Every structure is written in C-alpha cells, then in structure tokens.
Short mmCIF file of C-alpha atoms and ligand atoms in Angstrom, two decimals:
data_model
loop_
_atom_site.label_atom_id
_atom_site.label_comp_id
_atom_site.label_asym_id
_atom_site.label_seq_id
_atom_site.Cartn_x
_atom_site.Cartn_y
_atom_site.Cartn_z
CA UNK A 1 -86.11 37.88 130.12
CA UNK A 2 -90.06 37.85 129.18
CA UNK A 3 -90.84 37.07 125.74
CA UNK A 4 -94.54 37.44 126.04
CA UNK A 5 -96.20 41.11 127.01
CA UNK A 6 -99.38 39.16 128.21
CA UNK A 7 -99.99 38.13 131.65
CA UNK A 8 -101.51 34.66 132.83
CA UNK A 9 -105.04 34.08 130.45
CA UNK A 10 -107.95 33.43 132.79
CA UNK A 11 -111.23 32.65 132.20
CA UNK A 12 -113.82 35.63 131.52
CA UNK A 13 -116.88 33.76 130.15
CA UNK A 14 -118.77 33.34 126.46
CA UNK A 15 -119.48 37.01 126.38
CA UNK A 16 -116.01 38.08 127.13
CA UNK A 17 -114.91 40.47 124.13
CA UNK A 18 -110.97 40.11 125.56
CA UNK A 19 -109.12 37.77 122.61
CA UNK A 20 -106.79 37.29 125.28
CA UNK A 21 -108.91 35.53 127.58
CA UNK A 22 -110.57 31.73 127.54
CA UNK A 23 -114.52 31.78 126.79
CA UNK A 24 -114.99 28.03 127.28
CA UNK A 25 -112.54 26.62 128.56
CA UNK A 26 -112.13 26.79 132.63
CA UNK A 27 -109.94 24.73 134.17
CA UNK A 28 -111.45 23.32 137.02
CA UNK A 29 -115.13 23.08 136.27
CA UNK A 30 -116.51 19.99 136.81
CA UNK A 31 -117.12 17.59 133.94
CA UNK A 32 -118.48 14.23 134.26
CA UNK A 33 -116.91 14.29 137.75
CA UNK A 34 -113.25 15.25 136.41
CA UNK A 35 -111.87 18.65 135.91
CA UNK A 36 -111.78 19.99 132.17
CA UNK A 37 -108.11 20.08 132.59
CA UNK A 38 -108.08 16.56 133.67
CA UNK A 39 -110.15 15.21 130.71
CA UNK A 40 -108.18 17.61 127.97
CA UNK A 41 -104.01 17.10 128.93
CA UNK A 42 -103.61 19.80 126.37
CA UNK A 43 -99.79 20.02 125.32
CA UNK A 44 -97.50 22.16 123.55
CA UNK A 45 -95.95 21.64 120.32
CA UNK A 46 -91.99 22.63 121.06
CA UNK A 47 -91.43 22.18 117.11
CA UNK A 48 -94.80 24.61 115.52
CA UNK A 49 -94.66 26.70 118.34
CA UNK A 50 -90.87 27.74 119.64
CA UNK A 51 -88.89 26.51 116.30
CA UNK A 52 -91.33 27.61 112.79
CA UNK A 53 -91.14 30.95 111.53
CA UNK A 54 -94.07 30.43 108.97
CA UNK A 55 -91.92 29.83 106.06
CA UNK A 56 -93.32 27.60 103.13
CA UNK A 57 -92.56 25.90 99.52
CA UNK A 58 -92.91 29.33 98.43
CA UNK A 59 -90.97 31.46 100.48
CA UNK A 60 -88.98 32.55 103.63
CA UNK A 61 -90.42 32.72 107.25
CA UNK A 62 -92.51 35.87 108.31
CA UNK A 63 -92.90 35.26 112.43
CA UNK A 64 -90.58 37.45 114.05
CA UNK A 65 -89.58 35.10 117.22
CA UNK A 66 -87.21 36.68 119.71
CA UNK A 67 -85.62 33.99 120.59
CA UNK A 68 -83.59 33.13 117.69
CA UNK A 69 -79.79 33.28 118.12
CA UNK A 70 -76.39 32.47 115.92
CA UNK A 71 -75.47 30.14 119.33
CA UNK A 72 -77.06 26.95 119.32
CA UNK A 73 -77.15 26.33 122.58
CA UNK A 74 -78.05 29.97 123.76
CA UNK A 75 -80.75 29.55 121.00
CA UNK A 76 -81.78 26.43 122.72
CA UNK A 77 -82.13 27.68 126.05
CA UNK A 78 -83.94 31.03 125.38
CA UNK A 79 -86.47 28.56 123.33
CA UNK A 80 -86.91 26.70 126.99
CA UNK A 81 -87.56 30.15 128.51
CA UNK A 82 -89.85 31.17 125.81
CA UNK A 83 -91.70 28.10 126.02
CA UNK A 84 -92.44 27.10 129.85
CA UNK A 85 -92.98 31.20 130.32
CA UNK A 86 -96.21 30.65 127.28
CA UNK A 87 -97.07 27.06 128.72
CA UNK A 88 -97.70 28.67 132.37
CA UNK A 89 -98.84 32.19 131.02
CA UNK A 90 -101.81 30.01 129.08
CA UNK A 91 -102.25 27.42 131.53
CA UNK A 92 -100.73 24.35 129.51
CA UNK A 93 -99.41 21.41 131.43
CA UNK A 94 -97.60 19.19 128.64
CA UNK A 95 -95.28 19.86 126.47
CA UNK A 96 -94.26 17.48 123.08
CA UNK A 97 -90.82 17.25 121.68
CA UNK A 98 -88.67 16.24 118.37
CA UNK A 99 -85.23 15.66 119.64
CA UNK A 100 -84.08 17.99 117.23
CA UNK A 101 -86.34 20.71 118.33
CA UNK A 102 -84.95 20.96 121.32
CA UNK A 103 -81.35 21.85 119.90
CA UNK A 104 -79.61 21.95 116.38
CA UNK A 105 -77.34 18.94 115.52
CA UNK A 106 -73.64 18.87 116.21
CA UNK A 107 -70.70 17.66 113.92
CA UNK A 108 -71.61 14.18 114.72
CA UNK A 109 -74.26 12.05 116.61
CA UNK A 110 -71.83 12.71 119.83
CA UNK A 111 -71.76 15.86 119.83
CA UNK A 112 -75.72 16.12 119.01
CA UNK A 113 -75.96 13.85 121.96
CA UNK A 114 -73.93 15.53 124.12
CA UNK A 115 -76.11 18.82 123.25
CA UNK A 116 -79.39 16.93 123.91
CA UNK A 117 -77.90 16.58 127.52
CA UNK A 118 -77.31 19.69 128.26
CA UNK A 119 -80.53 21.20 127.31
CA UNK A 120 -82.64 18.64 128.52
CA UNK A 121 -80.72 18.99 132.23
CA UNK A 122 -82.19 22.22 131.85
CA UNK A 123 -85.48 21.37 130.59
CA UNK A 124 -85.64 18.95 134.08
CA UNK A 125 -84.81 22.27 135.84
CA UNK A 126 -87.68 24.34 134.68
CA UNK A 127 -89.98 21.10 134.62
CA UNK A 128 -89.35 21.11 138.82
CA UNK A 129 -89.80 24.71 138.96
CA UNK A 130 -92.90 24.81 137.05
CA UNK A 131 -94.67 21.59 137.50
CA UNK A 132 -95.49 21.18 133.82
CA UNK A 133 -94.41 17.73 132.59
CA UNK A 134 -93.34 15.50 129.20
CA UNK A 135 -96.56 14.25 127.76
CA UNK A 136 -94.31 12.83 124.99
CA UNK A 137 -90.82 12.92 123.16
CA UNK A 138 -89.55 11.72 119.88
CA UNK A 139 -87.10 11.52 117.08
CA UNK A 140 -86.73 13.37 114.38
CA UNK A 141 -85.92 11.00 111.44
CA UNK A 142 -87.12 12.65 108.32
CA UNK A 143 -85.43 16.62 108.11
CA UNK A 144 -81.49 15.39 107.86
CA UNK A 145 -80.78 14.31 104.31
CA UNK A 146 -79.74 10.96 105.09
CA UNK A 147 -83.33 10.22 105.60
CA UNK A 148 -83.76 10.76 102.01
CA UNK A 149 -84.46 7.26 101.79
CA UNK A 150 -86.61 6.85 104.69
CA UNK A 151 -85.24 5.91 108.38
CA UNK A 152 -85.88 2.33 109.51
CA UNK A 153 -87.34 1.86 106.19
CA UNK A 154 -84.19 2.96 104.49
CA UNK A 155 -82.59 0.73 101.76
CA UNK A 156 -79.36 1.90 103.55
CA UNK A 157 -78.27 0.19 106.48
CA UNK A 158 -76.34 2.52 107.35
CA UNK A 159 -79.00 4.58 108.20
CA UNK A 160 -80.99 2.13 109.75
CA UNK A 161 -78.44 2.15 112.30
CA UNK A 162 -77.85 6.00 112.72
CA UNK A 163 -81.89 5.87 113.26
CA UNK A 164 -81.31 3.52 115.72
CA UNK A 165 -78.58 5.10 117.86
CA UNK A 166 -80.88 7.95 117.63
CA UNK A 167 -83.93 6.69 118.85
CA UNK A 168 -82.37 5.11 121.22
CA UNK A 169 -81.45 8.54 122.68
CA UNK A 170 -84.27 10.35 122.67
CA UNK A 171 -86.36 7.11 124.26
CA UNK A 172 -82.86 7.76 126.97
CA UNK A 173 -84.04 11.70 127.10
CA UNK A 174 -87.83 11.08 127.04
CA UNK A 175 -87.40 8.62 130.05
CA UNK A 176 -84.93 11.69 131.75
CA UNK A 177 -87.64 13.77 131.99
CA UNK A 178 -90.65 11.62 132.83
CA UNK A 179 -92.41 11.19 129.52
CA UNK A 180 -95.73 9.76 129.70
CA UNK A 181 -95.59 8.57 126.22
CA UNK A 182 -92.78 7.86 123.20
CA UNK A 183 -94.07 8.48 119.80
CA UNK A 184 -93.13 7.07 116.28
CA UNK A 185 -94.26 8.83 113.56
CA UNK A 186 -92.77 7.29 110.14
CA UNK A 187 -91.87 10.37 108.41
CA UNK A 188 -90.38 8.81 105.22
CA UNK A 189 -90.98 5.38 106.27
CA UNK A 190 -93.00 4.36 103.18
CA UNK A 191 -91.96 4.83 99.18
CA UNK A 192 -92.71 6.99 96.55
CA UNK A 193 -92.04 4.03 93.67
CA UNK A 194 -92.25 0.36 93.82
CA UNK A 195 -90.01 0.13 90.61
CA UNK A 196 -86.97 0.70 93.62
CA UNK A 197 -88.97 -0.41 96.87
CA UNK A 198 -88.78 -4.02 98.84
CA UNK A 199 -92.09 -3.28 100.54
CA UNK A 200 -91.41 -6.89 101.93
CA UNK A 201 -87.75 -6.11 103.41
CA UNK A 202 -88.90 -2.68 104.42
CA UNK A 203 -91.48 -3.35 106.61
CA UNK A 204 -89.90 -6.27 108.06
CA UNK A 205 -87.37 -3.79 108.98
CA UNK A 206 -89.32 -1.52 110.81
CA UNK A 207 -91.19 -4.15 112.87
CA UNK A 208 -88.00 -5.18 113.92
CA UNK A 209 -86.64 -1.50 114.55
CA UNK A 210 -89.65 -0.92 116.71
CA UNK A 211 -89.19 -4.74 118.42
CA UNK A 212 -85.74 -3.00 119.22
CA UNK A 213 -86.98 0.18 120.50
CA UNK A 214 -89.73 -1.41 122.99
CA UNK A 215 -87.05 -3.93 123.98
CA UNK A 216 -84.53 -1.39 124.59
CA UNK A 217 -87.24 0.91 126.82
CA UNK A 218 -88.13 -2.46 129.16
CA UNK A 219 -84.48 -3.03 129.41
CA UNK A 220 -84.03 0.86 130.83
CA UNK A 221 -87.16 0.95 132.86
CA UNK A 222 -89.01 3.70 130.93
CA UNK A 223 -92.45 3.06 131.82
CA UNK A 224 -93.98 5.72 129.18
CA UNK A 225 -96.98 4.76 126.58
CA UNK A 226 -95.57 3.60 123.11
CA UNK A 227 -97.65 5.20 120.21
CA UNK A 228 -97.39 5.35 116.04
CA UNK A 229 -98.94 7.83 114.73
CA UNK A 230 -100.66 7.26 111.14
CA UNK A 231 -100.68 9.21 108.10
CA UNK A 232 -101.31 8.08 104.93
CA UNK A 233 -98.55 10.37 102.87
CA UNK A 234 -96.79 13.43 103.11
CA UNK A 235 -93.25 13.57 102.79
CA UNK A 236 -93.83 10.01 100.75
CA UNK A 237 -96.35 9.12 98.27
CA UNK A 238 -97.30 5.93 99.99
CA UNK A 239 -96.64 5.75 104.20
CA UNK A 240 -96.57 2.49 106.15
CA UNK A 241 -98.70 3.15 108.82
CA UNK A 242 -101.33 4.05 106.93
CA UNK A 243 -104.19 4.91 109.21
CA UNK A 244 -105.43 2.99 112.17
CA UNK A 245 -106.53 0.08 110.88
CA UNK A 246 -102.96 -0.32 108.68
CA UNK A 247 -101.38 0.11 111.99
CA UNK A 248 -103.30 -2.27 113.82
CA UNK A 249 -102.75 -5.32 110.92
CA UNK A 250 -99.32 -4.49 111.24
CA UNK A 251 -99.01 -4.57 114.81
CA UNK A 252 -101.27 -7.75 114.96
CA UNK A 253 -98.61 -9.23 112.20
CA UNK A 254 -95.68 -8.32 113.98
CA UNK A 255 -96.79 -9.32 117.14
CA UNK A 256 -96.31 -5.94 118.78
CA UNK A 257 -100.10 -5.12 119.67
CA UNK A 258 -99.06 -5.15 123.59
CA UNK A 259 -97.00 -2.62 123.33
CA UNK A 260 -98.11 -0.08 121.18
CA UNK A 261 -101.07 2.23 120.74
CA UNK A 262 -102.01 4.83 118.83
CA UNK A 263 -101.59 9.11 118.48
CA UNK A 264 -104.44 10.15 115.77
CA UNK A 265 -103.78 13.61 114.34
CA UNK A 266 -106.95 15.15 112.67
CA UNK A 267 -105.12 16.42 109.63
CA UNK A 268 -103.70 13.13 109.17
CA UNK A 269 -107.53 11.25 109.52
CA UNK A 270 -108.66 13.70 106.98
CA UNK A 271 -105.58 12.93 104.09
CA UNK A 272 -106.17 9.29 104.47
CA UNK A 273 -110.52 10.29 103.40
CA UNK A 274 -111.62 9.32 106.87
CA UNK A 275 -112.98 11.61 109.06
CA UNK A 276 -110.97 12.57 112.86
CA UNK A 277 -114.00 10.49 114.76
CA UNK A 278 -113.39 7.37 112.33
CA UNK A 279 -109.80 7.55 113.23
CA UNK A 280 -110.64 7.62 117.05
CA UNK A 281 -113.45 5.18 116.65
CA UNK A 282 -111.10 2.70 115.38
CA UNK A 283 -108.35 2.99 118.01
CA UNK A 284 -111.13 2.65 120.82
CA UNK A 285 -112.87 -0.16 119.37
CA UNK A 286 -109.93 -1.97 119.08
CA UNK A 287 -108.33 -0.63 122.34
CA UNK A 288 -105.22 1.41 120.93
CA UNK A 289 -106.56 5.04 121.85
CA UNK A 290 -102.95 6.41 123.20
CA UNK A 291 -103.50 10.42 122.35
CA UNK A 292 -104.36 13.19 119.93
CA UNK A 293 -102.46 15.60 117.97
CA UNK A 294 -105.29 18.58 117.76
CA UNK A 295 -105.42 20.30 115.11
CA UNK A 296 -107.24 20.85 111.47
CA UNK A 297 -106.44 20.44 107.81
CA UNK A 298 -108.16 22.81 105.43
CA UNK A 299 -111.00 20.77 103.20
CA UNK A 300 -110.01 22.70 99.95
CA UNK A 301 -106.49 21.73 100.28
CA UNK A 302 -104.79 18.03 100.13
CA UNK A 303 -102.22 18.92 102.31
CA UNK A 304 -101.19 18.65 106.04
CA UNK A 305 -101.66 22.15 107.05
CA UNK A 306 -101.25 21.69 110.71
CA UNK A 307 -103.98 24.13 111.69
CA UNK A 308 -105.21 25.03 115.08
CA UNK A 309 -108.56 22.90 115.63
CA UNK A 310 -111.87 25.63 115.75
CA UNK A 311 -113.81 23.09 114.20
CA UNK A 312 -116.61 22.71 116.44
CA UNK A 313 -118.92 19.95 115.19
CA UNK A 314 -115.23 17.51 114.78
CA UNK A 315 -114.22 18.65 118.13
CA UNK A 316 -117.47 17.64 119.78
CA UNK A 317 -117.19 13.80 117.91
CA UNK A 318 -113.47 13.62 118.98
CA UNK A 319 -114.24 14.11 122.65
CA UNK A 320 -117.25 12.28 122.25
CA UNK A 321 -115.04 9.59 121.34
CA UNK A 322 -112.40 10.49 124.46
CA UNK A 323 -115.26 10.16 126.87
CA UNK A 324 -116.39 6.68 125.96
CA UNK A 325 -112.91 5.58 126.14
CA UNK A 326 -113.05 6.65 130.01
CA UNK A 327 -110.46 9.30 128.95
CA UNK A 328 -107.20 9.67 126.62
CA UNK A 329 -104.57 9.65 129.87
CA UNK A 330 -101.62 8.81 129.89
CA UNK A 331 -101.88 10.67 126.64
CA UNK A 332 -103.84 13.98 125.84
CA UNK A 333 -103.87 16.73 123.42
CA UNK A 334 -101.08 17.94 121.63
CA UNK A 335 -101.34 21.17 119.24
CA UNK A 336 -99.55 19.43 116.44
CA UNK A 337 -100.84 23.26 114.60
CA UNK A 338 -99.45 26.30 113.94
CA UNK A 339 -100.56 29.32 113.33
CA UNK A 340 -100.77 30.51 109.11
CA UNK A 341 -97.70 32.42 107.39
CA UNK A 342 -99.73 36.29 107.32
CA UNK A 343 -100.41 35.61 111.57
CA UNK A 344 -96.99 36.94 111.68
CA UNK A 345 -97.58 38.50 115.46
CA UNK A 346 -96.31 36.78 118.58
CA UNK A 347 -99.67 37.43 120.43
CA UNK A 348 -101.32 35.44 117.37
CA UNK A 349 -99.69 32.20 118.70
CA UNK A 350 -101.42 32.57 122.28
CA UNK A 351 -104.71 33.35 120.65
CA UNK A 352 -104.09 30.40 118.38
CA UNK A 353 -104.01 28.16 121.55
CA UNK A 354 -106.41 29.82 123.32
CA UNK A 355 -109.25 29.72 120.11
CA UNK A 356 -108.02 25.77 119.95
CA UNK A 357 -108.77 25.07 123.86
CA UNK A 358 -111.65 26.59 123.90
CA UNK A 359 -112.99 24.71 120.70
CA UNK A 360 -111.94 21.47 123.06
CA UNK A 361 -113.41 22.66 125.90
CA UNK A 362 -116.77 23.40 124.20
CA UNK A 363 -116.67 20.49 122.41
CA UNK A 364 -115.79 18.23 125.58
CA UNK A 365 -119.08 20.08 127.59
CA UNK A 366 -120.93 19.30 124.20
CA UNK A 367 -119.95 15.36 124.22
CA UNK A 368 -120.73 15.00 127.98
CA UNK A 369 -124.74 16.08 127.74
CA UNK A 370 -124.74 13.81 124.18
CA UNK A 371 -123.46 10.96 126.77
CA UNK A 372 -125.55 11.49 129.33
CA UNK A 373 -128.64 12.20 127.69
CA UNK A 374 -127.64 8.38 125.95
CA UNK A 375 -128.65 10.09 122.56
CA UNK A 376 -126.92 8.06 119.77
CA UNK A 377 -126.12 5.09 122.37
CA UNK A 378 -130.56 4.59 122.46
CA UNK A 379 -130.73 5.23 118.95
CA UNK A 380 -127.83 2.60 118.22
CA UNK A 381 -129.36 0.23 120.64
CA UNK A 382 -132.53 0.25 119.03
CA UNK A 383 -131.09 0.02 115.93
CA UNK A 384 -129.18 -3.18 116.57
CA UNK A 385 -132.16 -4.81 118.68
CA UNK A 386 -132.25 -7.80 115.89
CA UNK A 387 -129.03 -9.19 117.33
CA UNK A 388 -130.73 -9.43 121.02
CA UNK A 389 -133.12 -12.69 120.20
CA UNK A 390 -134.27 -15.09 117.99
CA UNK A 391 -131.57 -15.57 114.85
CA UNK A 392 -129.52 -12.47 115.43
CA UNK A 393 -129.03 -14.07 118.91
CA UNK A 394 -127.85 -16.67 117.58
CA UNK A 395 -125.70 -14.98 115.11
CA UNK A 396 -123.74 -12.51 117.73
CA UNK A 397 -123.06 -15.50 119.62
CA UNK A 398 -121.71 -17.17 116.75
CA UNK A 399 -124.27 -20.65 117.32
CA UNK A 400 -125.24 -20.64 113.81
CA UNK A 401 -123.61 -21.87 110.20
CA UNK A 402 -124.54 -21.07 107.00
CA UNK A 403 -126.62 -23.85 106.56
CA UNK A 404 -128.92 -23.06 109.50
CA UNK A 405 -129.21 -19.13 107.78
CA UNK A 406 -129.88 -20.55 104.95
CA UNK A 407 -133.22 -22.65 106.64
CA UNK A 408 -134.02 -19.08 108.36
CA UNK A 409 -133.75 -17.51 104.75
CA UNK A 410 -136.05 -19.61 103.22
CA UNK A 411 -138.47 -19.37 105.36
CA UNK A 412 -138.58 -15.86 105.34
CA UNK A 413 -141.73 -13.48 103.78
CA UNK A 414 -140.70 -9.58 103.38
CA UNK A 415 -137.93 -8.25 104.57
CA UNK A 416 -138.62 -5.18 106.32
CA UNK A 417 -135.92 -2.68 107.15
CA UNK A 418 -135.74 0.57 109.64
CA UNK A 419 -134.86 4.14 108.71
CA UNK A 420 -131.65 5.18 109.85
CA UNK A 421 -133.00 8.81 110.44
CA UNK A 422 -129.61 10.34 109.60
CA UNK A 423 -131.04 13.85 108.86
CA UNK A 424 -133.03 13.95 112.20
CA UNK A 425 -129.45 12.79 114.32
CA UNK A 426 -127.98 15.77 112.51
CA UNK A 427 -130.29 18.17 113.46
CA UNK A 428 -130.26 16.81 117.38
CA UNK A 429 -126.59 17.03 117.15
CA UNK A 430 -127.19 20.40 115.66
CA UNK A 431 -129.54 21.29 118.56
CA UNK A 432 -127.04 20.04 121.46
CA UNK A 433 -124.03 22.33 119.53
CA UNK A 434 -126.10 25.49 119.40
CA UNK A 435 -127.80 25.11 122.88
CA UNK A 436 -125.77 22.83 125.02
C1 XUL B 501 -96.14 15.29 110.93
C2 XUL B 501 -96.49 15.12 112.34
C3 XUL B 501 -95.36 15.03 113.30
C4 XUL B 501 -95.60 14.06 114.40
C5 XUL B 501 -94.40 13.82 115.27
O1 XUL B 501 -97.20 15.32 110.08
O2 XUL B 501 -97.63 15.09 112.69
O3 XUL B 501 -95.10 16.29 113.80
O4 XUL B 501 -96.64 14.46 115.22
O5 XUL B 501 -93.28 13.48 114.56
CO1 CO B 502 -98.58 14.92 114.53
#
C-alpha cells in the first residue's frame, strides 16, 4: 500500500511555483568539493513524523495519518512502510528513532523487547532494500510514568535499573541496524525542586549510568558516535545537561570527554538564551560537534515548539559553523520538527521537509561563499592582530605573569581601541543572503 499520492520530489529551480518540488536544494551539486547531500545527512524524525497527530495541552490530535491501527504490531509495520516510502519519495537518507516509536510497549520489558525485535528485523529488511540507513537510535525514558521522577536521575532505583535494561536494548537495536550514532537526551533527568533533590547523588548517578552505557557498547562492538543532547528545561524546571558548555564540565568531571559528543537542537539553543550558532560554536571549539536536530522554536513563545527550520539567516550561521568543522559526519541533520496542529494535511508534512531542506541547502551555498571569500575569518584576524607580537605575543603564549603586565601597564600612554563594525558585518552578511 502507498500512503503518499506524490511521486519522487526533484529539483525544479528558485523559480519553480510547484510546492512539491525542491528550489534549493539539489542533491548532487557540487559544494566545496562534496555533494549537498554529502555535507547535509538530513534524517527523518520516526517520532514527529510517523507517530504525532498534532495534539497539544489543549486538545486532541487533528493529522489524519493512515497508518494508525488497534494492532500494535500491524500499526508498527504500516508506520515502516509509511516512512521509508516518504524518506525515498523526498530523497532522505537517515532516519532517527525513540525505541518506543518504533512500537508500543508490551505487558512487561520482555515482551516490549521482544516487539522491538520483530520490527526492527523488519526495519533491517527495508534498510537493504532501500539503502537508507540509522543515523541514530535512542531510548525513550521520559513518556512512561515511572519516569515521573526522572530516569537515571531518578530517586528510585528501581527505575534506574528499568532505564538501564532499557538502554541497554535500544544501544543492542541501534547497533542491529548500523547506527552511526546513539543519543542521550535527559528528558526528566534534572528537578523541578531542590527542597526533594540530591543534585549531588543525582548526577553522580547519571555519570555512572552513561560510564555503563559506553562500557556496555565497547563490550558489544557498536562502533556508533555517542552524543547528549542539551536542553536547558522542558519536561523539568531545571535539566542536567544544560547546554554545551554544562555538558562539557560534566563530561570533563566525569571523565567521559572521549567518548561523548554533542547533538545541538536549535529550539533547545534558543530556551537556554543562546543563539543555534553559539550552541555549535561551542561544540566545535571544544571538539564535541556530533550532529544537529534542525528545526526552530518560535521567538514569542518559551516553549520547545519543534518547528521545521525556514529561518534563513540561523541556517546560514549553523552551516557556517558545519563547514569549519570539515563537516557534521558521522552525524547530520535530523528534523527533530513537526509540522503545527491546523497543517492537518498529509501533503503538509512533505512540504514541511521539503521548505526545511531547502532552507539548509540555501543556507549551506550561503556559508560556503562567506568561507571562501574569508569574510569574518579577515575581519577576525585583523581584529585579534595584538596577540601576533610584542606583549600579546607574549600573552597567547602564556610567557608572561602579572607582574611583567603590570611593567607593560605602567608604561602605557592612551589606550586606543578598534571598532568592531558590527552594523557593517550585518549588512555584508545581509548582502551574501540576498545575492549569494
Ligand atoms: C526533546 C528532543 C528529543 C530528542 C531525542 O526536546 O529534542 O526528541 O531529540 O530524545
Ligand atoms: Co531533539
């Protein structure tokens, strides 16, 4: 059965009128000396896009989807369908997975288990036929109500083990079909009050539950990426990992910095007051730059609303950010976005991707001429010039002590100081969006 009435979406050019068809992005033009497809891995969301039917605090679903059935595992299946048939129909290569998107929960962790196996044998089946791989899998540890408490944050060890046995299966089905990456994204692993919270215990905890978890991959031979994705809050007031810099004192702490990296979701960058480029500055700088969850939050609102990325100006600074990291693989760009509660159409979803990769695309082409035309990276150089000779020379190579500033100091007249010329970068940045 075809769930889609569309046929495969091609490229038809920036004048194209066709909301079916890409405008930017084309998959094998040359970028930088790598195909658009190979610089953007974009992915597919199996939990916004085959299992959300729009529904919010407010009120009941309104997306149709047709492949919703009373039988879990006919449900899960016809999901499968519905989603390679959309991932090759639009061109996607990647898909990202919840375990418990895949397939509802049984009885008991068993029989949720034994589920997961049957659906992700035939998950590997369509994978083969279609060529269209894992770009990564997790756990869901925050819907069930036993997470109530938080997951390996939990003051429950009960649950810290359940979390466990469950992580350690879908690490088992992420390896099964080939992920390229494992994410952790601490859905209730923070608190709400510290009048009940061991902040200490807790996050001594969850190092150790993520110790576990990297231990337990080596031990199995899953060679995929580790990643932790931050947020700041949302479903608890306060969440552990922060945002990139939390997560790398923490992983610097713990001593797990070799093993993990980082997925930055835009939405999430924007709750925690940074902006998406901050986010992905920081992981690069430091060398934790795993992947991206595309997508948008809406500025009005102080709330992840998951929305497809059209943003051009943040996409441009994200994959300005992607390109001087020499790329984002073995991660890439999930649509962690779904379309809003009134785009109650199927077709919306594919034009919901398609507006998303094109704002990518455009924004990758964008980023490229920025790099090669070395615009901020001459304006930075100059700026910084100080730290080439004399004292700042001294200073970046760290052959000074206060006591030899302090002799400079003194025996310094005026101080004079360089404009930053932030207005005149915008409007160059301006000028590469609108003509580049
Ligand atoms: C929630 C969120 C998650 C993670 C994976 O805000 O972004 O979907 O990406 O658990
Ligand atoms: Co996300």
């Amino acid at each position: 059965m075809k769930y889609f009435d569309f046929d495969e979406i091609k490229y038809e050019g920036t004048n194209s009128k066709n909301p079916l068809s890409f405008k930017e992005y084309n998959p094998k033009e040359l970028i930088l000396g790598k195909t658009m497809e190979e610089h953007l891995r974009f992915s597919m969301s199996w939990w916004h896009t085959l299992s959300s039917f729009g529904a919010d605090m407010f009120g009941e679903g309104t997306q149709n989807r047709p492949w919703i059935s009373e039988d879990p595992i006919t449900e899960a299946k016809n999901k499968v369908d519905a989603g390679f048939e959309f991932m090759q129909k639009l061109g996607i290569k990647y898909f990202c997975f919840h375990d418990r998107d895949l397939i509802k929960e049984g009885n008991n962790l068993k029989e949720t288990n034994e589920r997961l196996d049957i659906i992700t044998d035939y998950i590997k089946e369509k994978m083969d036929q279609t060529g269209i791989e894992c770009l990564w899998g997790t756990a869901n540890l925050f819907n069930n109500k036993r997470f109530m408490n938080g997951a390996s944050t939990s003051p429950n060890a009960d649950v810290y083990a359940y979390s466990a046995a469950q992580v350690k299966k879908a690490i088992e089905i992420t390896k099964k079909l080939n992920g390229k990456n494992y994410v952790f994204w601490g859905g209730r692993e923070g608190y709400d009050t510290l009048l009940n919270t061991d902040v200490s215990l807790e996050q001594n905890n969850f190092a150790y539950f993520l110790k576990m978890a990297k231990d337990y991959a080596i031990k199995i031979g899953f060679k995929g990426q580790f990643l932790i994705e931050p947020k700041p809050k949302e479903p608890t007031k306060h969440q552990y990992d922060f945002d990139v810099q939390s997560v790398y004192g923490f992983l610097l702490k713990y001593n797990l910095i070799d093993y993990f990296k980082v997925n930055i979701e835009a939405n999430h960058a924007t709750l925690a007051c940074h902006s998406f480029q901050h986010e992905l500055n920081m992981a690069r700088i430091n060398g934790i730059l795993g992947s991206i969850d595309a997508n948008q939050g809406d500025y009005l609102l102080g709330w992840d609303t998951d929305q497809f990325p059209t943003n051009i100006y943040d996409a441009t600074l994200a994959m300005y950010e992607v390109l001087k990291n020499g790329g984002i693989a073995p991660g890439g760009l999930n649509f962690d976005a779904k379309v809003r509660r009134s785009s109650s159409d199927l077709n919306d979803l594919a034009i919901a991707y398609i507006a998303g990769m094109d704002t990518f695309a455009k924004g990758l082409k964008i980023a490229s001429k920025l790099i090669i035309d070395k615009v901020f990276d001459n304006v930075i150089e100059k700026r910084y010039a100080s730290y080439n000779e004399g004292i700042g020379k001294l200073i970046k190579e760290k052959k000074i002590d206060f006591e030899g500033l302090e002799e400079y100091a003194y025996n310094l007249d005026e101080i004079k100081n360089e404009s930053g010329h932030q207005e005149m970068l915008e409007a160059i940045l301006n000028q590469y969006i609108f003509n580049k």
